[in-house]
Amino acid sequence: MSKYFIPVLFLVIFVFAIIKKVKPYDAFTLGAKSAIPFAVSIFPYLASIFVLTELFEVSGLSTALSNFLAPFFKVLGIPTELTKLVLIKPFSGNGALAILTEIYSTYGVDSYLSRCASVIYGSSETVFYVAAVYFAGAKTKNLTAPIIISLIASFFSCVFACFICLIM
C-alpha cells in the first residue's frame, strides 16, 4: 500500500492544480528556479557546520568533553556509554548514527543502552544543522536564544528518554 502513496500524492497535486487553473510544470520550474539561490545562500552555513563537527571529533574535544560530563549525565540518569551520543547529536546526524551503530554492535540491540540510544537518537535533533538551514533564509540573524532553547529541549529529551526506557 505504501508504494502507491507518492504516485497518488502526485496525482492529487496535479488534479488540484488543474482545478485551481495553475500550470503544474510552470509552477514546478519556478519553484526550482528560486531554490537554486537559496541553496547557494545556505552553503556557507552548512559548510561551517560540517567542518566544525569534524574538528570537534578529530581534535579529541568530543572525547574529553564526554569524559568530563559523564558523571553529571549519570546523576541525571543518562548512562556513561551514551554521553558521546548526547553530545554529538546536536551537531551531526551521521556522527550520531555511527555512534548508535557502535552501541548496537557493542551491547546488542535489545539491551537497555541500545534502547536508550535509539530513543535519544529519535527524540533529539541536529540543532546546529537545522538552525543553519532555517536561519539562512530568515531575516533575523540572532541565533543565540533559539539555539540555547533547542539545546536545552534536546538535552531534556535525552534525560526523559533514558527515564522512559528504565521504567518500561
mmCIF file with all atom_site columns, C-alpha atoms in Angstrom:
data_model
loop_
_atom_site.group_PDB
_atom_site.id
_atom_site.type_symbol
_atom_site.label_atom_id
_atom_site.label_alt_id
_atom_site.label_comp_id
_atom_site.label_asym_id
_atom_site.label_entity_id
_atom_site.label_seq_id
_atom_site.pdbx_PDB_ins_code
_atom_site.Cartn_x
_atom_site.Cartn_y
_atom_site.Cartn_z
_atom_site.occupancy
_atom_site.B_iso_or_equiv
_atom_site.pdbx_formal_charge
_atom_site.auth_seq_id
_atom_site.auth_comp_id
_atom_site.auth_asym_id
_atom_site.auth_atom_id
_atom_site.pdbx_PDB_model_num
ATOM 1   C CA . MET A 1 1   ? 0.000  0.000  0.000   1.00 0.00 ? 1   MET A CA 1
ATOM 2   C CA . SER A 1 2   ? 2.790  2.449  0.840   1.00 0.00 ? 2   SER A CA 1
ATOM 3   C CA . LYS A 1 3   ? 4.279  2.089  -2.636  1.00 0.00 ? 3   LYS A CA 1
ATOM 4   C CA . TYR A 1 4   ? 1.203  3.877  -4.020  1.00 0.00 ? 4   TYR A CA 1
ATOM 5   C CA . PHE A 1 5   ? 1.464  6.878  -1.707  1.00 0.00 ? 5   PHE A CA 1
ATOM 6   C CA . ILE A 1 6   ? 3.867  9.002  -3.796  1.00 0.00 ? 6   ILE A CA 1
ATOM 7   C CA . PRO A 1 7   ? 2.130  8.377  -7.149  1.00 0.00 ? 7   PRO A CA 1
ATOM 8   C CA . VAL A 1 8   ? -1.275 9.124  -5.605  1.00 0.00 ? 8   VAL A CA 1
ATOM 9   C CA . LEU A 1 9   ? 0.139  12.260 -3.979  1.00 0.00 ? 9   LEU A CA 1
ATOM 10  C CA . PHE A 1 10  ? 1.451  13.475 -7.351  1.00 0.00 ? 10  PHE A CA 1
ATOM 11  C CA . LEU A 1 11  ? -1.899 12.743 -8.946  1.00 0.00 ? 11  LEU A CA 1
ATOM 12  C CA . VAL A 1 12  ? -3.797 14.638 -6.222  1.00 0.00 ? 12  VAL A CA 1
ATOM 13  C CA . ILE A 1 13  ? -1.477 17.632 -6.558  1.00 0.00 ? 13  ILE A CA 1
ATOM 14  C CA . PHE A 1 14  ? -1.809 17.579 -10.338 1.00 0.00 ? 14  PHE A CA 1
ATOM 15  C CA . VAL A 1 15  ? -5.628 17.417 -10.180 1.00 0.00 ? 15  VAL A CA 1
ATOM 16  C CA . PHE A 1 16  ? -5.716 20.175 -7.541  1.00 0.00 ? 16  PHE A CA 1
ATOM 17  C CA . ALA A 1 17  ? -3.510 22.363 -9.768  1.00 0.00 ? 17  ALA A CA 1
ATOM 18  C CA . ILE A 1 18  ? -5.849 21.833 -12.726 1.00 0.00 ? 18  ILE A CA 1
ATOM 19  C CA . ILE A 1 19  ? -8.867 22.714 -10.578 1.00 0.00 ? 19  ILE A CA 1
ATOM 20  C CA . LYS A 1 20  ? -7.124 25.889 -9.387  1.00 0.00 ? 20  LYS A CA 1
ATOM 21  C CA . LYS A 1 21  ? -6.083 26.657 -13.005 1.00 0.00 ? 21  LYS A CA 1
ATOM 22  C CA . VAL A 1 22  ? -2.374 26.551 -12.202 1.00 0.00 ? 22  VAL A CA 1
ATOM 23  C CA . LYS A 1 23  ? 0.078  25.155 -14.727 1.00 0.00 ? 23  LYS A CA 1
ATOM 24  C CA . PRO A 1 24  ? 1.913  22.442 -12.726 1.00 0.00 ? 24  PRO A CA 1
ATOM 25  C CA . TYR A 1 25  ? 5.045  22.349 -14.859 1.00 0.00 ? 25  TYR A CA 1
ATOM 26  C CA . ASP A 1 26  ? 5.452  26.130 -14.829 1.00 0.00 ? 26  ASP A CA 1
ATOM 27  C CA . ALA A 1 27  ? 4.906  26.242 -11.059 1.00 0.00 ? 27  ALA A CA 1
ATOM 28  C CA . PHE A 1 28  ? 7.458  23.465 -10.571 1.00 0.00 ? 28  PHE A CA 1
ATOM 29  C CA . THR A 1 29  ? 10.117 25.155 -12.702 1.00 0.00 ? 29  THR A CA 1
ATOM 30  C CA . LEU A 1 30  ? 9.505  28.485 -10.961 1.00 0.00 ? 30  LEU A CA 1
ATOM 31  C CA . GLY A 1 31  ? 9.970  26.798 -7.581  1.00 0.00 ? 31  GLY A CA 1
ATOM 32  C CA . ALA A 1 32  ? 13.111 25.006 -8.752  1.00 0.00 ? 32  ALA A CA 1
ATOM 33  C CA . LYS A 1 33  ? 14.475 28.281 -10.112 1.00 0.00 ? 33  LYS A CA 1
ATOM 34  C CA . SER A 1 34  ? 14.014 30.010 -6.734  1.00 0.00 ? 34  SER A CA 1
ATOM 35  C CA . ALA A 1 35  ? 15.567 27.043 -4.901  1.00 0.00 ? 35  ALA A CA 1
ATOM 36  C CA . ILE A 1 36  ? 18.970 27.489 -6.547  1.00 0.00 ? 36  ILE A CA 1
ATOM 37  C CA . PRO A 1 37  ? 19.760 30.905 -4.976  1.00 0.00 ? 37  PRO A CA 1
ATOM 38  C CA . PHE A 1 38  ? 18.549 29.582 -1.625  1.00 0.00 ? 38  PHE A CA 1
ATOM 39  C CA . ALA A 1 39  ? 20.851 26.557 -1.900  1.00 0.00 ? 39  ALA A CA 1
ATOM 40  C CA . VAL A 1 40  ? 23.764 28.844 -2.742  1.00 0.00 ? 40  VAL A CA 1
ATOM 41  C CA . SER A 1 41  ? 22.972 31.159 0.197   1.00 0.00 ? 41  SER A CA 1
ATOM 42  C CA . ILE A 1 42  ? 22.767 28.257 2.646   1.00 0.00 ? 42  ILE A CA 1
ATOM 43  C CA . PHE A 1 43  ? 26.031 26.604 1.553   1.00 0.00 ? 43  PHE A CA 1
ATOM 44  C CA . PRO A 1 44  ? 28.422 28.638 3.782   1.00 0.00 ? 44  PRO A CA 1
ATOM 45  C CA . TYR A 1 45  ? 26.342 27.831 6.861   1.00 0.00 ? 45  TYR A CA 1
ATOM 46  C CA . LEU A 1 46  ? 26.255 24.117 6.089   1.00 0.00 ? 46  LEU A CA 1
ATOM 47  C CA . ALA A 1 47  ? 29.948 24.000 5.224   1.00 0.00 ? 47  ALA A CA 1
ATOM 48  C CA . SER A 1 48  ? 30.838 25.625 8.548   1.00 0.00 ? 48  SER A CA 1
ATOM 49  C CA . ILE A 1 49  ? 28.650 23.166 10.486  1.00 0.00 ? 49  ILE A CA 1
ATOM 50  C CA . PHE A 1 50  ? 30.244 20.166 8.736   1.00 0.00 ? 50  PHE A CA 1
ATOM 51  C CA . VAL A 1 51  ? 33.794 21.464 9.258   1.00 0.00 ? 51  VAL A CA 1
ATOM 52  C CA . LEU A 1 52  ? 33.187 22.314 12.925  1.00 0.00 ? 52  LEU A CA 1
ATOM 53  C CA . THR A 1 53  ? 31.608 18.923 13.570  1.00 0.00 ? 53  THR A CA 1
ATOM 54  C CA . GLU A 1 54  ? 34.577 17.140 12.064  1.00 0.00 ? 54  GLU A CA 1
ATOM 55  C CA . LEU A 1 55  ? 37.014 19.317 14.036  1.00 0.00 ? 55  LEU A CA 1
ATOM 56  C CA . PHE A 1 56  ? 35.054 18.610 17.232  1.00 0.00 ? 56  PHE A CA 1
ATOM 57  C CA . GLU A 1 57  ? 35.538 14.870 16.704  1.00 0.00 ? 57  GLU A CA 1
ATOM 58  C CA . VAL A 1 58  ? 39.071 14.806 15.268  1.00 0.00 ? 58  VAL A CA 1
ATOM 59  C CA . SER A 1 59  ? 40.541 17.225 17.822  1.00 0.00 ? 59  SER A CA 1
ATOM 60  C CA . GLY A 1 60  ? 39.561 14.904 20.662  1.00 0.00 ? 60  GLY A CA 1
ATOM 61  C CA . LEU A 1 61  ? 37.400 17.595 22.191  1.00 0.00 ? 61  LEU A CA 1
ATOM 62  C CA . SER A 1 62  ? 34.306 15.398 21.949  1.00 0.00 ? 62  SER A CA 1
ATOM 63  C CA . THR A 1 63  ? 36.040 12.605 23.884  1.00 0.00 ? 63  THR A CA 1
ATOM 64  C CA . ALA A 1 64  ? 37.423 14.994 26.513  1.00 0.00 ? 64  ALA A CA 1
ATOM 65  C CA . LEU A 1 65  ? 34.069 16.717 26.944  1.00 0.00 ? 65  LEU A CA 1
ATOM 66  C CA . SER A 1 66  ? 32.318 13.364 27.044  1.00 0.00 ? 66  SER A CA 1
ATOM 67  C CA . ASN A 1 67  ? 34.617 12.120 29.818  1.00 0.00 ? 67  ASN A CA 1
ATOM 68  C CA . PHE A 1 68  ? 34.209 15.378 31.733  1.00 0.00 ? 68  PHE A CA 1
ATOM 69  C CA . LEU A 1 69  ? 30.390 15.425 31.538  1.00 0.00 ? 69  LEU A CA 1
ATOM 70  C CA . ALA A 1 70  ? 29.802 11.681 32.070  1.00 0.00 ? 70  ALA A CA 1
ATOM 71  C CA . PRO A 1 71  ? 29.446 11.930 35.894  1.00 0.00 ? 71  PRO A CA 1
ATOM 72  C CA . PHE A 1 72  ? 26.952 14.800 35.577  1.00 0.00 ? 72  PHE A CA 1
ATOM 73  C CA . PHE A 1 73  ? 24.947 12.889 32.949  1.00 0.00 ? 73  PHE A CA 1
ATOM 74  C CA . LYS A 1 74  ? 24.963 9.762  35.131  1.00 0.00 ? 74  LYS A CA 1
ATOM 75  C CA . VAL A 1 75  ? 23.377 11.712 38.003  1.00 0.00 ? 75  VAL A CA 1
ATOM 76  C CA . LEU A 1 76  ? 20.589 12.731 35.598  1.00 0.00 ? 76  LEU A CA 1
ATOM 77  C CA . GLY A 1 77  ? 20.064 9.113  34.512  1.00 0.00 ? 77  GLY A CA 1
ATOM 78  C CA . ILE A 1 78  ? 21.968 9.093  31.226  1.00 0.00 ? 78  ILE A CA 1
ATOM 79  C CA . PRO A 1 79  ? 24.379 6.131  31.148  1.00 0.00 ? 79  PRO A CA 1
ATOM 80  C CA . THR A 1 80  ? 28.054 6.991  30.725  1.00 0.00 ? 80  THR A CA 1
ATOM 81  C CA . GLU A 1 81  ? 28.211 4.973  27.495  1.00 0.00 ? 81  GLU A CA 1
ATOM 82  C CA . LEU A 1 82  ? 25.667 7.321  25.891  1.00 0.00 ? 82  LEU A CA 1
ATOM 83  C CA . THR A 1 83  ? 27.383 10.606 26.749  1.00 0.00 ? 83  THR A CA 1
ATOM 84  C CA . LYS A 1 84  ? 29.128 10.850 23.392  1.00 0.00 ? 84  LYS A CA 1
ATOM 85  C CA . LEU A 1 85  ? 25.828 10.256 21.556  1.00 0.00 ? 85  LEU A CA 1
ATOM 86  C CA . VAL A 1 86  ? 24.135 13.029 23.559  1.00 0.00 ? 86  VAL A CA 1
ATOM 87  C CA . LEU A 1 87  ? 26.982 15.420 22.743  1.00 0.00 ? 87  LEU A CA 1
ATOM 88  C CA . ILE A 1 88  ? 27.322 14.661 19.017  1.00 0.00 ? 88  ILE A CA 1
ATOM 89  C CA . LYS A 1 89  ? 23.614 14.523 18.109  1.00 0.00 ? 89  LYS A CA 1
ATOM 90  C CA . PRO A 1 90  ? 23.068 18.330 18.096  1.00 0.00 ? 90  PRO A CA 1
ATOM 91  C CA . PHE A 1 91  ? 25.957 18.658 15.644  1.00 0.00 ? 91  PHE A CA 1
ATOM 92  C CA . SER A 1 92  ? 25.764 15.691 13.297  1.00 0.00 ? 92  SER A CA 1
ATOM 93  C CA . GLY A 1 93  ? 23.069 13.186 12.423  1.00 0.00 ? 93  GLY A CA 1
ATOM 94  C CA . ASN A 1 94  ? 25.583 10.986 10.594  1.00 0.00 ? 94  ASN A CA 1
ATOM 95  C CA . GLY A 1 95  ? 28.017 11.088 13.509  1.00 0.00 ? 95  GLY A CA 1
ATOM 96  C CA . ALA A 1 96  ? 25.216 10.191 15.898  1.00 0.00 ? 96  ALA A CA 1
ATOM 97  C CA . LEU A 1 97  ? 24.146 7.338  13.638  1.00 0.00 ? 97  LEU A CA 1
ATOM 98  C CA . ALA A 1 98  ? 27.718 5.984  13.651  1.00 0.00 ? 98  ALA A CA 1
ATOM 99  C CA . ILE A 1 99  ? 27.773 6.087  17.460  1.00 0.00 ? 99  ILE A CA 1
ATOM 100 C CA . LEU A 1 100 ? 24.333 4.447  17.584  1.00 0.00 ? 100 LEU A CA 1
ATOM 101 C CA . THR A 1 101 ? 25.551 1.644  15.323  1.00 0.00 ? 101 THR A CA 1
ATOM 102 C CA . GLU A 1 102 ? 28.618 1.186  17.524  1.00 0.00 ? 102 GLU A CA 1
ATOM 103 C CA . ILE A 1 103 ? 26.389 0.938  20.607  1.00 0.00 ? 103 ILE A CA 1
ATOM 104 C CA . TYR A 1 104 ? 24.259 -1.706 18.863  1.00 0.00 ? 104 TYR A CA 1
ATOM 105 C CA . SER A 1 105 ? 27.282 -3.791 17.945  1.00 0.00 ? 105 SER A CA 1
ATOM 106 C CA . THR A 1 106 ? 28.863 -3.487 21.394  1.00 0.00 ? 106 THR A CA 1
ATOM 107 C CA . TYR A 1 107 ? 25.838 -4.010 23.648  1.00 0.00 ? 107 TYR A CA 1
ATOM 108 C CA . GLY A 1 108 ? 23.320 -5.751 21.373  1.00 0.00 ? 108 GLY A CA 1
ATOM 109 C CA . VAL A 1 109 ? 20.129 -4.252 20.005  1.00 0.00 ? 109 VAL A CA 1
ATOM 110 C CA . ASP A 1 110 ? 17.889 -5.463 22.845  1.00 0.00 ? 110 ASP A CA 1
ATOM 111 C CA . SER A 1 111 ? 19.931 -4.026 25.707  1.00 0.00 ? 111 SER A CA 1
ATOM 112 C CA . TYR A 1 112 ? 18.888 -1.133 27.903  1.00 0.00 ? 112 TYR A CA 1
ATOM 113 C CA . LEU A 1 113 ? 21.707 1.002  26.489  1.00 0.00 ? 113 LEU A CA 1
ATOM 114 C CA . SER A 1 114 ? 20.635 0.328  22.910  1.00 0.00 ? 114 SER A CA 1
ATOM 115 C CA . ARG A 1 115 ? 17.013 1.140  23.669  1.00 0.00 ? 115 ARG A CA 1
ATOM 116 C CA . CYS A 1 116 ? 18.056 4.391  25.346  1.00 0.00 ? 116 CYS A CA 1
ATOM 117 C CA . ALA A 1 117 ? 20.372 5.232  22.470  1.00 0.00 ? 117 ALA A CA 1
ATOM 118 C CA . SER A 1 118 ? 17.586 4.580  19.950  1.00 0.00 ? 118 SER A CA 1
ATOM 119 C CA . VAL A 1 119 ? 15.139 6.834  21.758  1.00 0.00 ? 119 VAL A CA 1
ATOM 120 C CA . ILE A 1 120 ? 17.784 9.540  22.209  1.00 0.00 ? 120 ILE A CA 1
ATOM 121 C CA . TYR A 1 121 ? 18.626 9.359  18.517  1.00 0.00 ? 121 TYR A CA 1
ATOM 122 C CA . GLY A 1 122 ? 14.970 9.565  17.533  1.00 0.00 ? 122 GLY A CA 1
ATOM 123 C CA . SER A 1 123 ? 13.861 12.196 20.041  1.00 0.00 ? 123 SER A CA 1
ATOM 124 C CA . SER A 1 124 ? 16.618 14.751 19.618  1.00 0.00 ? 124 SER A CA 1
ATOM 125 C CA . GLU A 1 125 ? 17.539 16.895 16.664  1.00 0.00 ? 125 GLU A CA 1
ATOM 126 C CA . THR A 1 126 ? 20.647 18.082 14.880  1.00 0.00 ? 126 THR A CA 1
ATOM 127 C CA . VAL A 1 127 ? 20.162 21.559 16.322  1.00 0.00 ? 127 VAL A CA 1
ATOM 128 C CA . PHE A 1 128 ? 23.001 23.346 14.561  1.00 0.00 ? 128 PHE A CA 1
ATOM 129 C CA . TYR A 1 129 ? 22.181 21.892 11.138  1.00 0.00 ? 129 TYR A CA 1
ATOM 130 C CA . VAL A 1 130 ? 18.505 22.859 11.446  1.00 0.00 ? 130 VAL A CA 1
ATOM 131 C CA . ALA A 1 131 ? 19.474 26.323 12.698  1.00 0.00 ? 131 ALA A CA 1
ATOM 132 C CA . ALA A 1 132 ? 21.832 26.772 9.753   1.00 0.00 ? 132 ALA A CA 1
ATOM 133 C CA . VAL A 1 133 ? 19.151 25.778 7.257   1.00 0.00 ? 133 VAL A CA 1
ATOM 134 C CA . TYR A 1 134 ? 16.336 27.726 8.893   1.00 0.00 ? 134 TYR A CA 1
ATOM 135 C CA . PHE A 1 135 ? 18.182 30.944 9.667   1.00 0.00 ? 135 PHE A CA 1
ATOM 136 C CA . ALA A 1 136 ? 19.902 31.092 6.292   1.00 0.00 ? 136 ALA A CA 1
ATOM 137 C CA . GLY A 1 137 ? 16.533 32.047 4.807   1.00 0.00 ? 137 GLY A CA 1
ATOM 138 C CA . ALA A 1 138 ? 15.208 34.048 7.769   1.00 0.00 ? 138 ALA A CA 1
ATOM 139 C CA . LYS A 1 139 ? 15.562 37.787 8.159   1.00 0.00 ? 139 LYS A CA 1
ATOM 140 C CA . THR A 1 140 ? 16.771 37.603 11.755  1.00 0.00 ? 140 THR A CA 1
ATOM 141 C CA . LYS A 1 141 ? 20.332 36.576 12.432  1.00 0.00 ? 141 LYS A CA 1
ATOM 142 C CA . ASN A 1 142 ? 20.128 36.473 16.247  1.00 0.00 ? 142 ASN A CA 1
ATOM 143 C CA . LEU A 1 143 ? 20.584 32.740 16.788  1.00 0.00 ? 143 LEU A CA 1
ATOM 144 C CA . THR A 1 144 ? 21.575 32.664 20.433  1.00 0.00 ? 144 THR A CA 1
ATOM 145 C CA . ALA A 1 145 ? 18.188 32.272 22.137  1.00 0.00 ? 145 ALA A CA 1
ATOM 146 C CA . PRO A 1 146 ? 16.684 29.741 19.681  1.00 0.00 ? 146 PRO A CA 1
ATOM 147 C CA . ILE A 1 147 ? 19.819 27.583 19.739  1.00 0.00 ? 147 ILE A CA 1
ATOM 148 C CA . ILE A 1 148 ? 20.057 27.616 23.540  1.00 0.00 ? 148 ILE A CA 1
ATOM 149 C CA . ILE A 1 149 ? 16.370 26.725 23.864  1.00 0.00 ? 149 ILE A CA 1
ATOM 150 C CA . SER A 1 150 ? 16.760 23.935 21.289  1.00 0.00 ? 150 SER A CA 1
ATOM 151 C CA . LEU A 1 151 ? 19.823 22.522 23.036  1.00 0.00 ? 151 LEU A CA 1
ATOM 152 C CA . ILE A 1 152 ? 18.066 22.541 26.408  1.00 0.00 ? 152 ILE A CA 1
ATOM 153 C CA . ALA A 1 153 ? 14.994 20.839 24.931  1.00 0.00 ? 153 ALA A CA 1
ATOM 154 C CA . SER A 1 154 ? 17.185 18.284 23.179  1.00 0.00 ? 154 SER A CA 1
ATOM 155 C CA . PHE A 1 155 ? 19.077 17.545 26.400  1.00 0.00 ? 155 PHE A CA 1
ATOM 156 C CA . PHE A 1 156 ? 15.904 17.082 28.422  1.00 0.00 ? 156 PHE A CA 1
ATOM 157 C CA . SER A 1 157 ? 14.542 14.774 25.737  1.00 0.00 ? 157 SER A CA 1
ATOM 158 C CA . CYS A 1 158 ? 17.652 12.624 26.292  1.00 0.00 ? 158 CYS A CA 1
ATOM 159 C CA . VAL A 1 159 ? 17.111 12.564 30.057  1.00 0.00 ? 159 VAL A CA 1
ATOM 160 C CA . PHE A 1 160 ? 13.438 11.713 29.607  1.00 0.00 ? 160 PHE A CA 1
ATOM 161 C CA . ALA A 1 161 ? 14.296 9.020  27.016  1.00 0.00 ? 161 ALA A CA 1
ATOM 162 C CA . CYS A 1 162 ? 16.547 7.199  29.488  1.00 0.00 ? 162 CYS A CA 1
ATOM 163 C CA . PHE A 1 163 ? 13.919 7.532  32.216  1.00 0.00 ? 163 PHE A CA 1
ATOM 164 C CA . ILE A 1 164 ? 11.210 6.052  29.966  1.00 0.00 ? 164 ILE A CA 1
ATOM 165 C CA . CYS A 1 165 ? 13.486 3.182  28.890  1.00 0.00 ? 165 CYS A CA 1
ATOM 166 C CA . LEU A 1 166 ? 14.308 2.492  32.534  1.00 0.00 ? 166 LEU A CA 1
ATOM 167 C CA . ILE A 1 167 ? 10.689 2.120  33.608  1.00 0.00 ? 167 ILE A CA 1
ATOM 168 C CA . MET A 1 168 ? 9.497  0.221  30.547  1.00 0.00 ? 168 MET A CA 1
#
